[in-house]
Coordinates of N, CA and C in Angstrom, one line a residue:
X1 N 13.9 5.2 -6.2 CA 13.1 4.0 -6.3 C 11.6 4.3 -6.1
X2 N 11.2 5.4 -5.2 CA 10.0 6.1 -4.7 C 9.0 6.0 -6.5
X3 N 9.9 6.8 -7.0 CA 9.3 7.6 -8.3 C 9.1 6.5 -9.2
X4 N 10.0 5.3 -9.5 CA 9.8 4.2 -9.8 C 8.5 3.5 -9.5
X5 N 8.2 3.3 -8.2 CA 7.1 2.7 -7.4 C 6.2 3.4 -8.2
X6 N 6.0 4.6 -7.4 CA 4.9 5.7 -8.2 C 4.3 5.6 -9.5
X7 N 5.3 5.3 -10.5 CA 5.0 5.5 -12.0 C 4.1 4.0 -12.3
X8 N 4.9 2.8 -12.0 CA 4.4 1.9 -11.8 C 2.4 1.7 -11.4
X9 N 2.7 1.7 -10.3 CA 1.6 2.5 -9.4 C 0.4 2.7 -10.6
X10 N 0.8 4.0 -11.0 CA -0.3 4.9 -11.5 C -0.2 4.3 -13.2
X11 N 0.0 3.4 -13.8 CA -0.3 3.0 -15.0 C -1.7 1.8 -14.7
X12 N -1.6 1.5 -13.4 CA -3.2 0.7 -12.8 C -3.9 1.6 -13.3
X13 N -4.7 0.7 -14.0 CA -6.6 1.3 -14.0 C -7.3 0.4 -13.2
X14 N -7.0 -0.6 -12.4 CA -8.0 -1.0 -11.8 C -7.5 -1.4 -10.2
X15 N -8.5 -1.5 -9.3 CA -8.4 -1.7 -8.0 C -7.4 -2.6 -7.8
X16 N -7.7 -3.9 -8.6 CA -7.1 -5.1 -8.0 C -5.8 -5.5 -8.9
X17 N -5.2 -4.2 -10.1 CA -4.1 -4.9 -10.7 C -3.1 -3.5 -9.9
X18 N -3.9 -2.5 -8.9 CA -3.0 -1.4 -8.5 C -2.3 -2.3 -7.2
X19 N -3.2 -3.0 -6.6 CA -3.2 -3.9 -5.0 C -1.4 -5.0 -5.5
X20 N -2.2 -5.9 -6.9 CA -0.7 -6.5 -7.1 C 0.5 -6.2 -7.6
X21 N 0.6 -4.9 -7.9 CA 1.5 -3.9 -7.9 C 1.9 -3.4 -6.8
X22 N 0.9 -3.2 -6.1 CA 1.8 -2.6 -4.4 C 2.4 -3.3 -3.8
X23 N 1.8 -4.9 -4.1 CA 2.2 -6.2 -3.5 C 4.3 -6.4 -4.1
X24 N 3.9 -6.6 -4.9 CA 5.1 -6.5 -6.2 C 6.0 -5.8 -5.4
X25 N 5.7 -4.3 -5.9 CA 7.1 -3.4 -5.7 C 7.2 -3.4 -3.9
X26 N 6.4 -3.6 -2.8 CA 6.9 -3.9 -1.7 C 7.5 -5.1 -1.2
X27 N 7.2 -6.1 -1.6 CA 8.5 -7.2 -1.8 C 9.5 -6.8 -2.2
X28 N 9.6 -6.1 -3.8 CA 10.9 -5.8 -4.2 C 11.5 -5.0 -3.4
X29 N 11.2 -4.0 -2.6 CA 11.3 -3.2 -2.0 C 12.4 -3.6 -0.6
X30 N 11.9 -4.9 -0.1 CA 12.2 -5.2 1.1 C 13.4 -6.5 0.9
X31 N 13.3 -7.1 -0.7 CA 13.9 -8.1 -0.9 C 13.3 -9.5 -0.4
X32 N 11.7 -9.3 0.4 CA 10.8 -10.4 0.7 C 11.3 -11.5 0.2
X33 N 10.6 -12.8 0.4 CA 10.1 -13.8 -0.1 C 8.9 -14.3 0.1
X34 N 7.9 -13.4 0.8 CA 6.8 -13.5 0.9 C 5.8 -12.4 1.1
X35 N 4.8 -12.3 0.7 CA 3.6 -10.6 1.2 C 2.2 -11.1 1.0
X36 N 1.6 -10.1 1.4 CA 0.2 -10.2 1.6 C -0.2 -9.4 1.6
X37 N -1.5 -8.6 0.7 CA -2.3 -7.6 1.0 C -3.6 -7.7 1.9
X38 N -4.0 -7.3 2.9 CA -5.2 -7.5 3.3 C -6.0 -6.0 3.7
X39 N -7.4 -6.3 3.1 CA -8.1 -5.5 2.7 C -9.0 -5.6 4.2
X40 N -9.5 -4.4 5.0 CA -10.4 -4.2 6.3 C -11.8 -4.7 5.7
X41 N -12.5 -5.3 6.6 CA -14.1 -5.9 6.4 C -14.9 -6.1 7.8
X42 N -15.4 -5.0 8.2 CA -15.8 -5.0 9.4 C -14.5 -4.4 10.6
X43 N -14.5 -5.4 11.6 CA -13.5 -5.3 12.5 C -12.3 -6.3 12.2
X44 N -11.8 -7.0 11.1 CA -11.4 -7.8 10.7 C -10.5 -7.6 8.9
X45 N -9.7 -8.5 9.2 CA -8.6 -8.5 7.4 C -8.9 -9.3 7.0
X46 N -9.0 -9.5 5.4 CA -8.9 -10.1 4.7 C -8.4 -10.3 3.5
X47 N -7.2 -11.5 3.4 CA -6.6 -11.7 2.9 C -6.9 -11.7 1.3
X48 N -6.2 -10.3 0.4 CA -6.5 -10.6 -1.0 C -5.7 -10.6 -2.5
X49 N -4.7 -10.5 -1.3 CA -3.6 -10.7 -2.3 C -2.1 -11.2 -1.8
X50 N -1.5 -12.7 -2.5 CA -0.4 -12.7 -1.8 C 0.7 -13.0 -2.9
X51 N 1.9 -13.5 -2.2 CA 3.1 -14.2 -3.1 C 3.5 -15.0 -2.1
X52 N 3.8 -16.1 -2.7 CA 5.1 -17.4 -2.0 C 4.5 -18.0 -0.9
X53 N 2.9 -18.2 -0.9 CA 2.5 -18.9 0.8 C 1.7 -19.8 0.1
X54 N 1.8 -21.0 1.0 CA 0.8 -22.1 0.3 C -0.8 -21.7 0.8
X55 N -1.4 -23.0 0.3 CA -2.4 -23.0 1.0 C -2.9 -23.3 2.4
X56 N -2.3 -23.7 3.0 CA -2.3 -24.1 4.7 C -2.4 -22.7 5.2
X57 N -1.4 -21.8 5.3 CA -1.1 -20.7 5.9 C -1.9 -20.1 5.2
X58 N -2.8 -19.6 4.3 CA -4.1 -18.9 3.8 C -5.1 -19.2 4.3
X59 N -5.5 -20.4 4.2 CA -6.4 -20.7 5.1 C -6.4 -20.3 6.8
X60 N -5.1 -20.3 7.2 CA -5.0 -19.8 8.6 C -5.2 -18.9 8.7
X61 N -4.6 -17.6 7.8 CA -4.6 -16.4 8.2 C -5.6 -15.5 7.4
X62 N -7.0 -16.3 6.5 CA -7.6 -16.0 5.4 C -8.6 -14.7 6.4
X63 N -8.8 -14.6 8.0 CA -9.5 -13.7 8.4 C -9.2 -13.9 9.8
X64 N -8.2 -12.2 10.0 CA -7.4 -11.8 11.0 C -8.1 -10.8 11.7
X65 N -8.4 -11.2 13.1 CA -9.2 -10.1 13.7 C -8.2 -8.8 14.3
X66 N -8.9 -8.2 14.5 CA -8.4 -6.3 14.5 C -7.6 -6.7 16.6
X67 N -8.5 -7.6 17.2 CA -8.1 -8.0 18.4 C -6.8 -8.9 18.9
X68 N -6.3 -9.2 17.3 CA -4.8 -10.8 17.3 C -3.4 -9.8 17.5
X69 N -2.7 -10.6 17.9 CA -1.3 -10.2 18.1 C -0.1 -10.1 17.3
X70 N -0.8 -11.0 15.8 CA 0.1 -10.8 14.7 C 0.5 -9.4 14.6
X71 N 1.0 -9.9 13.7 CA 1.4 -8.3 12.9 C 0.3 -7.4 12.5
X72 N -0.3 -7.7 11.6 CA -0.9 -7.5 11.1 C -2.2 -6.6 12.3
X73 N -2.9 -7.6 12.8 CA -3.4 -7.2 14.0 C -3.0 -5.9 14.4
X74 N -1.7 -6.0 14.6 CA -1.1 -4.8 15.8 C -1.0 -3.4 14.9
X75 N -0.8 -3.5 13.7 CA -0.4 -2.1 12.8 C -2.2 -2.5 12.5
X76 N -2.7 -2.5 12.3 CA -4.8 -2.1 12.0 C -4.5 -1.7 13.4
X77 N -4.3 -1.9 14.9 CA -5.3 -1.2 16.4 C -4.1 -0.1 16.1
X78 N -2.8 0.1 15.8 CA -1.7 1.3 16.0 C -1.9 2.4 15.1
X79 N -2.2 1.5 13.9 CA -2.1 2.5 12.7 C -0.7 2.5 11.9
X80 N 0.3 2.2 12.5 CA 1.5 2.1 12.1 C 1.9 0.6 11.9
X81 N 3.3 1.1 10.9 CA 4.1 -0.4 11.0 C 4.6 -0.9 12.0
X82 N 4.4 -2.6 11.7 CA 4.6 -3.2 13.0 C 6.5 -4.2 12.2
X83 N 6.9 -4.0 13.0 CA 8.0 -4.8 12.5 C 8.3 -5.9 13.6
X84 N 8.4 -7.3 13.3 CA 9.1 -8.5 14.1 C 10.6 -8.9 13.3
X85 N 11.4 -8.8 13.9 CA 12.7 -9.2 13.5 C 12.9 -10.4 13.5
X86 N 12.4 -10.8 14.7 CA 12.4 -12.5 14.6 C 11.1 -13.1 15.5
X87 N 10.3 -13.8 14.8 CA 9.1 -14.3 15.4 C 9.4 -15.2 17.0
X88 N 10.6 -16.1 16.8 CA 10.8 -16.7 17.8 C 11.4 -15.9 19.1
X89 N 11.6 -14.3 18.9 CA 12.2 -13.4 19.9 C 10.9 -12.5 20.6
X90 N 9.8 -13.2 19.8 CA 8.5 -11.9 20.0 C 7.2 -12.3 20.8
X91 N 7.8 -12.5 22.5 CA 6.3 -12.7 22.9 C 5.0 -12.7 22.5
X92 N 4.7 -11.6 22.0 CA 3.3 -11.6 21.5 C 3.1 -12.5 20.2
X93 N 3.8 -12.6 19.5 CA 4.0 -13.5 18.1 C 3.8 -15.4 18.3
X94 N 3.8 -15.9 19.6 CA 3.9 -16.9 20.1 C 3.0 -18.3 19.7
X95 N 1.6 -17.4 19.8 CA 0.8 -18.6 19.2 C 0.9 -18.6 17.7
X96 N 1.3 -18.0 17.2 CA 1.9 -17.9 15.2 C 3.0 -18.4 15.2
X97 N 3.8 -19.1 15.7 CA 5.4 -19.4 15.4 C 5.1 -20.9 14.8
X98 N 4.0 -21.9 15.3 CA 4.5 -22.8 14.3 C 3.6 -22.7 13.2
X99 N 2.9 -21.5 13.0 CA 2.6 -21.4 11.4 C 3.5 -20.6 10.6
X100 N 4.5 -20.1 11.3 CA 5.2 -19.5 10.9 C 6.2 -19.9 10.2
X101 N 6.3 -21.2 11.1 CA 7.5 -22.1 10.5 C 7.0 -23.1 9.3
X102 N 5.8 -23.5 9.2 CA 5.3 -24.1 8.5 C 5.3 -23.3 7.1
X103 N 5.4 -21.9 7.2 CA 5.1 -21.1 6.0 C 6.9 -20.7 5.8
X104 N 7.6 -20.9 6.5 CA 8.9 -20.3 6.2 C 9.4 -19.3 6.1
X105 N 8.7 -18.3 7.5 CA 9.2 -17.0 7.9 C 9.8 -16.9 9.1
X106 N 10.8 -16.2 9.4 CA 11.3 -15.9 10.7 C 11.0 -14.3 10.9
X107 N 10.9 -13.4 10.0 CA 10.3 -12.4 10.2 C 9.4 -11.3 9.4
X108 N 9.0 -10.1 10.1 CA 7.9 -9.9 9.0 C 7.9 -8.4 9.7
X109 N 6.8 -7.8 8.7 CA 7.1 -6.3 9.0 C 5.1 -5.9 8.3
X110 N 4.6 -5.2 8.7 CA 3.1 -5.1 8.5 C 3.0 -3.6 8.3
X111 N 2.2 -3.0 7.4 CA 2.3 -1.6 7.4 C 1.0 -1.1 7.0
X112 N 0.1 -0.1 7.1 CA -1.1 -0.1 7.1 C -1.0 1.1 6.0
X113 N -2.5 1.1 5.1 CA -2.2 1.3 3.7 C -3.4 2.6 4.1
X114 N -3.2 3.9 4.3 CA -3.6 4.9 5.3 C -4.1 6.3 4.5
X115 N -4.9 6.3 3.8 CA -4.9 8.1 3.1 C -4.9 8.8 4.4
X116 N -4.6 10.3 4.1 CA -4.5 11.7 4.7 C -5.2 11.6 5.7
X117 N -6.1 11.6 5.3 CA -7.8 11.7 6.6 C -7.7 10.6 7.8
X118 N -7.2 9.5 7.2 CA -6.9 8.3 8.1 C -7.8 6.9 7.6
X119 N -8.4 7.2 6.8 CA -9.3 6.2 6.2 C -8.5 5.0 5.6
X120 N -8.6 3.7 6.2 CA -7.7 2.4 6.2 C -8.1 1.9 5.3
X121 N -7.1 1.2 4.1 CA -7.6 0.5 2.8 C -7.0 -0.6 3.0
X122 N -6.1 -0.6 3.5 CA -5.3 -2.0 3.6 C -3.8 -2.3 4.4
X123 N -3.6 -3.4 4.6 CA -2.3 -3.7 5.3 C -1.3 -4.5 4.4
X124 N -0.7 -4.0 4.1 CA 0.9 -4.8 2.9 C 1.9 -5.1 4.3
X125 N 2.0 -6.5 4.0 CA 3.0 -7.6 5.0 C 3.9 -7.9 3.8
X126 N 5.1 -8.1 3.9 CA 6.2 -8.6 3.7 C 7.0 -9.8 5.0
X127 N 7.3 -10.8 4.4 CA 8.0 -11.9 5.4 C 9.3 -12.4 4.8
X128 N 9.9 -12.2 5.6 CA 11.2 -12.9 5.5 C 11.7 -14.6 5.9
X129 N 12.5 -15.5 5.0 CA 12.8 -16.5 5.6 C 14.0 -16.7 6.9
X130 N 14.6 -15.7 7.0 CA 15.3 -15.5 8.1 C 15.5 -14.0 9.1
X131 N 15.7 -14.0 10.1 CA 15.6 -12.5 11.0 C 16.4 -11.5 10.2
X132 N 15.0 -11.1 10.6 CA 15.4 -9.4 9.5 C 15.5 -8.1 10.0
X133 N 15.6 -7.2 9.8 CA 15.0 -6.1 10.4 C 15.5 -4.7 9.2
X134 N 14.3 -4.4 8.3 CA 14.6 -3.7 7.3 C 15.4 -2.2 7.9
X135 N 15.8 -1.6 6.9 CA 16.4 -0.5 7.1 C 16.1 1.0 7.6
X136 N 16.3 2.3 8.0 CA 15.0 2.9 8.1 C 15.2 3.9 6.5
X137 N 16.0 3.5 5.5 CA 15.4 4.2 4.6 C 14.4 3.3 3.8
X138 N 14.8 1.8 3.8 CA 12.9 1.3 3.7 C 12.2 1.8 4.3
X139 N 12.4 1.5 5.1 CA 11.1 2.0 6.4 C 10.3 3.4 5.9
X140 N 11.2 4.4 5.2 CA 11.1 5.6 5.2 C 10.4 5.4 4.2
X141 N 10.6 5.2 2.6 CA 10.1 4.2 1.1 C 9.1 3.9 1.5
X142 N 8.9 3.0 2.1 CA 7.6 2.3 2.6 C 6.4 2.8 3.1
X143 N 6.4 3.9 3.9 CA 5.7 4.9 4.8 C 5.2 5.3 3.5
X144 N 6.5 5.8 2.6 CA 5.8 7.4 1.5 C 5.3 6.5 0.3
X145 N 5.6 5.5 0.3 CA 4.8 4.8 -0.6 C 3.5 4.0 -0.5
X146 N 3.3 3.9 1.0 CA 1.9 3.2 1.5 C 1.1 4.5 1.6
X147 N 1.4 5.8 1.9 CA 0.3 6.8 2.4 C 0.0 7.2 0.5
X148 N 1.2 7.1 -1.0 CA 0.8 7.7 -1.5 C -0.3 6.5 -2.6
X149 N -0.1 5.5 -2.5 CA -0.7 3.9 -2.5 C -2.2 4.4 -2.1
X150 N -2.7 4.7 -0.9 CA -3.3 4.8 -0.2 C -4.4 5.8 -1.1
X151 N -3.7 6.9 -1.2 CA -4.4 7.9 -2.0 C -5.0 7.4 -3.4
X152 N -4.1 6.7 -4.1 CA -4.4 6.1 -5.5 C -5.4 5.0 -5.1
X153 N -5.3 4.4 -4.3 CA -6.5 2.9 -3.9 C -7.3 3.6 -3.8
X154 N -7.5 4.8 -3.0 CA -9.2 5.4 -2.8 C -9.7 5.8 -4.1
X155 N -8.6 6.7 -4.8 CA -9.1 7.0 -6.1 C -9.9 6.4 -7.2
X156 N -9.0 4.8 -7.3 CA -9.8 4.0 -8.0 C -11.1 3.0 -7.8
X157 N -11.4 3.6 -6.6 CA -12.6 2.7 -5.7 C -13.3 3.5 -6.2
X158 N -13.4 5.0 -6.5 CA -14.3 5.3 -7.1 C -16.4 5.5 -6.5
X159 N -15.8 5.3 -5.2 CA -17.2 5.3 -5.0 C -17.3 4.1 -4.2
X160 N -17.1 3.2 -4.8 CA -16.6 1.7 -3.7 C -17.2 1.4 -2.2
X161 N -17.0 0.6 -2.0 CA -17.4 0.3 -0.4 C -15.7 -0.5 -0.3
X162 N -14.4 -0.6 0.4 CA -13.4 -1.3 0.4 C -13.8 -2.4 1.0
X163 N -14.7 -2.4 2.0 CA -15.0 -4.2 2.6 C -15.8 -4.9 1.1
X164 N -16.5 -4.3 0.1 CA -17.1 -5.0 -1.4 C -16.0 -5.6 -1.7
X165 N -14.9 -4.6 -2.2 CA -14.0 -4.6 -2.4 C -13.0 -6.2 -1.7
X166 N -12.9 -5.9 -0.4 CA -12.6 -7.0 0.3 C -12.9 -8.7 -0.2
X167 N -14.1 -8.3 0.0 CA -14.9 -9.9 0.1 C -15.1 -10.5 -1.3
X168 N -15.0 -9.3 -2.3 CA -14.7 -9.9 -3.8 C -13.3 -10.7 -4.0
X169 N -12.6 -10.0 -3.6 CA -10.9 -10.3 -4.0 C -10.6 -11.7 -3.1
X170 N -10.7 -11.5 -2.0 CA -10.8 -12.4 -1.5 C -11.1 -13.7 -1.6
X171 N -12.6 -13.6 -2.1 CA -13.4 -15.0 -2.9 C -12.3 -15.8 -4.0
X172 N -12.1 -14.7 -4.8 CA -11.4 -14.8 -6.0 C -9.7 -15.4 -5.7
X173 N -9.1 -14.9 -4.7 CA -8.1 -15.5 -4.2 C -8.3 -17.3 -3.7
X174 N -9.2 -17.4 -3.0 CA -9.5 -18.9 -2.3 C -9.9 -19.6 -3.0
X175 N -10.5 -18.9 -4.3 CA -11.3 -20.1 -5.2 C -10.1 -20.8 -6.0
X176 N -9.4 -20.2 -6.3 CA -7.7 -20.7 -6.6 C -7.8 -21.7 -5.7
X177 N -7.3 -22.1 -4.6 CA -7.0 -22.9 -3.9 C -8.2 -23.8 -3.6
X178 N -9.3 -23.6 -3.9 CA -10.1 -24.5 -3.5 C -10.7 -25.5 -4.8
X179 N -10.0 -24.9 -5.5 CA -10.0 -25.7 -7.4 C -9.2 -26.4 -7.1
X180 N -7.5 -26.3 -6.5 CA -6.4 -26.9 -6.7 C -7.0 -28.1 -5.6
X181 N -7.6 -28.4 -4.7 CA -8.3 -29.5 -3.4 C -9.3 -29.9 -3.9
X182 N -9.8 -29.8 -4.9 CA -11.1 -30.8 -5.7 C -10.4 -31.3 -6.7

């Protein structure tokens, strides 16, 4: 499935159709019903690519600081994946549970999108509508597909700034939603 991903992957020529490809095959990957890419912008994510979340929970989660107890949060300060099996089991997850339920996840899994050097491009979330807890040969898929993800996103940046990067995609994601409220 790795090589699969991979081939996929690399027929991207561009930043933002490589991102909804990552988005893609890691859902597929996990069996999701829900994901999110968020791109670093300062001390802070932002959200710029998703599937299956309305607008309520985007606007919630449209800029997550590096300091919150999400998931998300916690794999940007660790560096690693953060996995919740079930939000309602996860002290720290506490003040997110009734957006959680408003969005129709019980669990989620956050993985940080990392080249060699350590240089952060992004976080791919996957959410589940019921407690999950993926496998560790996902787990394992997932790692070797975000560090080699990672390498190909810098590639195509090209010179890039990834917060440019960020705050473009992002715009472009909300303006969707802010068309559909006018």
């Amino acid at each position: 499935m790795l090589d699969q991903m991979r081939q996929r992957l690399h027929v991207q020529r561009s930043f933002e159709a490589a991102v909804k490809t990552i988005l893609s095959d890691v859902i597929a990957l996990h069996g999701a019903e829900y994901g999110n890419i968020q791109l670093p912008h300062g001390d802070h994510l932002l959200i710029v690519a998703q599937k299956g979340f309305s607008a309520p929970f985007l606007r919630a989660f449209r800029e997550v600081r590096k300091d919150t107890s999400s998931a998300c949060g916690r794999a940007l300060r660790s560096g690693d994946t953060v996995i919740i099996p079930d939000v309602n089991d996860d002290p720290e997850y506490a003040e997110y549970r009734d957006a959680a339920k408003a969005a129709g996840y019980r669990a989620m899994q956050s993985t940080p999108l990392m080249t060699r050097e350590g240089l952060l491009l992004g976080i791919v979330s996957t959410y589940f509508a019921n407690p999950h807890q993926p496998t560790p040969i996902e787990i394992a898929t997932l790692k070797s597909y975000a560090r080699m993800a990672s390498e190909y996103l810098r590639m195509l940046l090209a010179g890039a700034k990834v917060a440019s990067k960020a705050e473009e995609m992002s715009r472009a994601l909300y303006a969707t939603f802010e068309a559909e409220d006018a």
